[in-house]
mmCIF file of C-alpha atoms in Angstrom:
data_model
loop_
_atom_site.group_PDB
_atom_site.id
_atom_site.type_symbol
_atom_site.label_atom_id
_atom_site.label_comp_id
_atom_site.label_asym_id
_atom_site.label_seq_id
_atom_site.Cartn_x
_atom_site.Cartn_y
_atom_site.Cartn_z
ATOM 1 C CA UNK B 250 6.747 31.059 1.449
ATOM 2 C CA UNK B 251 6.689 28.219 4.254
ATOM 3 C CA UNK B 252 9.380 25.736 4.862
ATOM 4 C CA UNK B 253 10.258 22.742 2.658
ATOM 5 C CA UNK B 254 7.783 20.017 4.003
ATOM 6 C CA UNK B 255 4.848 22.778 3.139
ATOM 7 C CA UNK B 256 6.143 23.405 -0.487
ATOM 8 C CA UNK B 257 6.577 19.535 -1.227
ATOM 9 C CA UNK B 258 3.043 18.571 0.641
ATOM 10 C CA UNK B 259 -0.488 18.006 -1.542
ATOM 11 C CA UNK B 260 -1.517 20.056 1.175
ATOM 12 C CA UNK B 261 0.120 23.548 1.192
ATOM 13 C CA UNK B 262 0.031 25.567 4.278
ATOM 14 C CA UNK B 263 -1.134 22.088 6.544
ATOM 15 C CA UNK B 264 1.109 21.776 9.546
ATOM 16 C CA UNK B 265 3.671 18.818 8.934
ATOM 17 C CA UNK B 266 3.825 17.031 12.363
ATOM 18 C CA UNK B 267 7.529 16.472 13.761
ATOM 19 C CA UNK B 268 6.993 13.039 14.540
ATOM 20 C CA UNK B 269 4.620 10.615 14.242
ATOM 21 C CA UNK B 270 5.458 8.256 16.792
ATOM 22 C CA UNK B 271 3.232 5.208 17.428
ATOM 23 C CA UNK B 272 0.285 7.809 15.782
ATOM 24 C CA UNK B 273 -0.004 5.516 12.714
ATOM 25 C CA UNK B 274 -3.857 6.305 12.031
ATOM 26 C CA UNK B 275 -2.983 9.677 12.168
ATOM 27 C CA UNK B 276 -0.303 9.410 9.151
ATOM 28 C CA UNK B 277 -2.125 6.659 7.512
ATOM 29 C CA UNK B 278 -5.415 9.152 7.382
ATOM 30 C CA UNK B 279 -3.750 12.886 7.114
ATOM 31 C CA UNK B 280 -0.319 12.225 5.856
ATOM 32 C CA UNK B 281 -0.045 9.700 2.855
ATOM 33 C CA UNK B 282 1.892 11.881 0.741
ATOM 34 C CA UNK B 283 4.771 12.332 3.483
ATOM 35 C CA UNK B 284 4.187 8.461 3.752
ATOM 36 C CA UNK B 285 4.940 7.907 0.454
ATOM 37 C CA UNK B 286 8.486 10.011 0.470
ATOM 38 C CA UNK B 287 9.326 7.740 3.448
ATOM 39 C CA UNK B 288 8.076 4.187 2.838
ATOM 40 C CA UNK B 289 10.185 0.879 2.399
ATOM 41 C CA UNK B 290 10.946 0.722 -1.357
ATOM 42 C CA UNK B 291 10.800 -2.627 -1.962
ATOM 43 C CA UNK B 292 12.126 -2.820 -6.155
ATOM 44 C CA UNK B 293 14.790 -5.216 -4.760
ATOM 45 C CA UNK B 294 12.229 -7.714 -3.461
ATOM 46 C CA UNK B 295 9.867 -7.483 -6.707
ATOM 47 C CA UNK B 296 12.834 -8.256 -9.003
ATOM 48 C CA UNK B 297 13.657 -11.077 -7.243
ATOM 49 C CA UNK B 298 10.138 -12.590 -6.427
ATOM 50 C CA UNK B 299 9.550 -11.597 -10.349
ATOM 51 C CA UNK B 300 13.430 -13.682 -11.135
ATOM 52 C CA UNK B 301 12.187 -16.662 -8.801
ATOM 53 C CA UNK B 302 8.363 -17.389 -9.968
ATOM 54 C CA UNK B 303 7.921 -15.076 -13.519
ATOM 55 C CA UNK B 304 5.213 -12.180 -12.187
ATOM 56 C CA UNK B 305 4.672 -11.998 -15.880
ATOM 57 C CA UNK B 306 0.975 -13.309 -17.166
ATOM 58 C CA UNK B 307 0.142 -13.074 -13.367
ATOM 59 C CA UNK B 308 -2.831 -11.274 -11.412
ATOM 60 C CA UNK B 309 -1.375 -10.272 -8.299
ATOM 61 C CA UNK B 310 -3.587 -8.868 -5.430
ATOM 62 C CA UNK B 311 -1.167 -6.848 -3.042
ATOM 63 C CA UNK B 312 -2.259 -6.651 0.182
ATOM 64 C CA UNK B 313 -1.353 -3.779 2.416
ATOM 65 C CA UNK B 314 -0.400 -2.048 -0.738
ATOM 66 C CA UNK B 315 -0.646 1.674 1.169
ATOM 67 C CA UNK B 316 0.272 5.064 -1.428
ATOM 68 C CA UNK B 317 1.429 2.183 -4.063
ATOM 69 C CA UNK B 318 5.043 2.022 -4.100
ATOM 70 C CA UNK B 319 4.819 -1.938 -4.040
ATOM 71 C CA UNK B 320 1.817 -2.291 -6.327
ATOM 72 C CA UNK B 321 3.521 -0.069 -9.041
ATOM 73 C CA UNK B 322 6.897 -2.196 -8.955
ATOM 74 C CA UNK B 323 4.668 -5.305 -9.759
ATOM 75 C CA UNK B 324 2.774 -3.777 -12.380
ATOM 76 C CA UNK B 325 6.299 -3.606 -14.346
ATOM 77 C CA UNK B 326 6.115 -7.213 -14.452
ATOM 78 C CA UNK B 327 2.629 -8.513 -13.932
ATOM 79 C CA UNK B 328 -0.415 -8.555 -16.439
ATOM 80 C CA UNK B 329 -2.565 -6.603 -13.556
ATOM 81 C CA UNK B 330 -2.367 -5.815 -9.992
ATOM 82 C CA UNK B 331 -4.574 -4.698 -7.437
ATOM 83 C CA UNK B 332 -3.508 -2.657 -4.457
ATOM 84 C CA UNK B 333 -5.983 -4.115 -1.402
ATOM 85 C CA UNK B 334 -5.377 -0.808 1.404
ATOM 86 C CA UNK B 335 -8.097 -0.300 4.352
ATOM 87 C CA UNK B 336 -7.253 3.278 4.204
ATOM 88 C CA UNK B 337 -8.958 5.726 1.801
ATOM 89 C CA UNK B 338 -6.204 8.487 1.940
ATOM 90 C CA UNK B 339 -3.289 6.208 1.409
ATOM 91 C CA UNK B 340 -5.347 4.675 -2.015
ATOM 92 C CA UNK B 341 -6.301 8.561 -2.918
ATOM 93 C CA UNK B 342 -2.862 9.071 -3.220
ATOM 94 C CA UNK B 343 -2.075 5.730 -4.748
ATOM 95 C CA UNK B 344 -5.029 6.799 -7.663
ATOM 96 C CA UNK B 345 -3.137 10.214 -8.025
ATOM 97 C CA UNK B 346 0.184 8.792 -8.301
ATOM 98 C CA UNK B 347 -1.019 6.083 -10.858
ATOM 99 C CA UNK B 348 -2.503 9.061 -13.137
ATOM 100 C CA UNK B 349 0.593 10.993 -12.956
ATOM 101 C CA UNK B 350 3.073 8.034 -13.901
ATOM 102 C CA UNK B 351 0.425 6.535 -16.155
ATOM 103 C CA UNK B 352 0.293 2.532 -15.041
ATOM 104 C CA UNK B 353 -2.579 1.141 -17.249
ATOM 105 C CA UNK B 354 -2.128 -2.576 -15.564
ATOM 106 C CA UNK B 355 -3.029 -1.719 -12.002
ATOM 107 C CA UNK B 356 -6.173 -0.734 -9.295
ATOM 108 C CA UNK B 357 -6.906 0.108 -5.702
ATOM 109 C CA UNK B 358 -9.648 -1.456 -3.711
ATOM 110 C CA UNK B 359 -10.855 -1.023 -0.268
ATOM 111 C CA UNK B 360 -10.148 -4.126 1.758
ATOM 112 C CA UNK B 361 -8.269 -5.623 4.951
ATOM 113 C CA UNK B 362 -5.282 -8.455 4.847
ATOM 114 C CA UNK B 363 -7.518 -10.203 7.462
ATOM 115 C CA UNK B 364 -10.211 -10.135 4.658
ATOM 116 C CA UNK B 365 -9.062 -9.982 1.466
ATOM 117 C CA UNK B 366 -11.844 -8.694 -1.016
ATOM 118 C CA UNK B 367 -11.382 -11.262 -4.003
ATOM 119 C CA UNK B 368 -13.209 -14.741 -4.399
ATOM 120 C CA UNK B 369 -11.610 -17.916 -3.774
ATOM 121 C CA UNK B 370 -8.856 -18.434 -6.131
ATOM 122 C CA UNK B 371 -9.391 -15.663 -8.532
ATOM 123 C CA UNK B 372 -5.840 -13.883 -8.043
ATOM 124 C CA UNK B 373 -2.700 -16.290 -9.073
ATOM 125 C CA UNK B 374 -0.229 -14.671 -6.472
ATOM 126 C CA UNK B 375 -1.220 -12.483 -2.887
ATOM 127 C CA UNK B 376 1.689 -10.751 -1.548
ATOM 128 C CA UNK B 377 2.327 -7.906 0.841
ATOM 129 C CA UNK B 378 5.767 -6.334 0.911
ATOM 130 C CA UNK B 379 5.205 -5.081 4.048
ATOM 131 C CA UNK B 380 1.773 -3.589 4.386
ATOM 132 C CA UNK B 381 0.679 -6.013 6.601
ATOM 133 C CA UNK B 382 0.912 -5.853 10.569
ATOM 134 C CA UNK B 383 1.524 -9.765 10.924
ATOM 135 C CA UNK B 384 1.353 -9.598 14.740
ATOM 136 C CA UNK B 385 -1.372 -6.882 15.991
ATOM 137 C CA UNK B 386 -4.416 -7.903 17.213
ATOM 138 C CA UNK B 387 -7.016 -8.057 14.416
ATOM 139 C CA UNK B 388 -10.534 -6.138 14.829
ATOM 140 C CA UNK B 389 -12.157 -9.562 14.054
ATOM 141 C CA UNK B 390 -10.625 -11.403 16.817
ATOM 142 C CA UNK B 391 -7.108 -13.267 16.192
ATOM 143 C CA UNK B 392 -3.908 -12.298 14.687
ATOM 144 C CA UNK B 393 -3.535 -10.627 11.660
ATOM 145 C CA UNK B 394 -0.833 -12.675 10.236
ATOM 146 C CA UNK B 395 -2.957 -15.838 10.983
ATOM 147 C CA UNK B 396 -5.632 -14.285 9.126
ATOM 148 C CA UNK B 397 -3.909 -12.739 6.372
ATOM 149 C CA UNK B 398 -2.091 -16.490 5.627
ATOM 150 C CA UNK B 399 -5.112 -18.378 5.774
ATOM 151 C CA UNK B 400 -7.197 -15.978 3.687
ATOM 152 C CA UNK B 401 -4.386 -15.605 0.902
ATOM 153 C CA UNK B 402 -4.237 -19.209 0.789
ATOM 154 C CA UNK B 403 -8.147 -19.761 -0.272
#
């Protein structure tokens, strides 16, 4: 029968891990679904960002966006979002989520915070509540957060 973390997985019968201290690629790329039960929720921090500027009409790229919890709280208010996520599990699960609570008014898409995948000015807001690792060294030399501000900003 298993325990309760093997009956709730995608993956019955795969070994949960008991920890997953500083071993981010390895929840990022094998656990995204016990990512998702634990993520910041961040419906707070939509509402008001969506009370402050109006999401509505808006296409918001957001960055970072991981199994989708973020991305699906803007849909509720934007015309279209699209969840930017380096890692192909986490946006699996964020495609599999979206099918099973139906948003029509969102997407994934492969890309970095460092390098956002969009042409200049052709997204009206870029957020990233908190997908993005604003101090760790970046794989194309820098800071991330440097990066990530000066390519949202284009």
């Amino acid at each position: 029968m298993g325990n309760v973390w093997e009956r709730k997985t995608l993956w019955p019968g795969r070994p949960i891990p008991e920890t997953i201290e500083n071993d981010w690629d390895r929840f990022y790329w094998d656990f995204p679904d016990v990512y998702d039960r634990f993520a910041v929720s961040t419906p707070a921090v939509i509402r008001s960002l969506h009370d402050i500027i109006g999401l509505g009409g808006m296409l918001v790229a957001d960055v970072g966006s991981g199994t989708g919890r973020s991305t699906f709280e803007v849909a509720r208010f934007a015309r279209f979002v699209v969840g930017v996520e380096p890692w192909k599990p986490m946006r699996d699960f964020a495609l599999m989520k979206q099918r099973q609570i139906g948003v029509k008014n969102a997407a994934f898409v492969e890309g970095l915070a460092q390098a956002i995948p969009f042409r200049d000015r052709s997204v009206d807001l870029v957020l990233s509540t908190p997908g993005v690792p604003l101090t760790c060294k970046s794989e194309l030399g820098g800071v991330i957060g440097e990066q990530f501000v000066r390519d949202a900003r284009r």
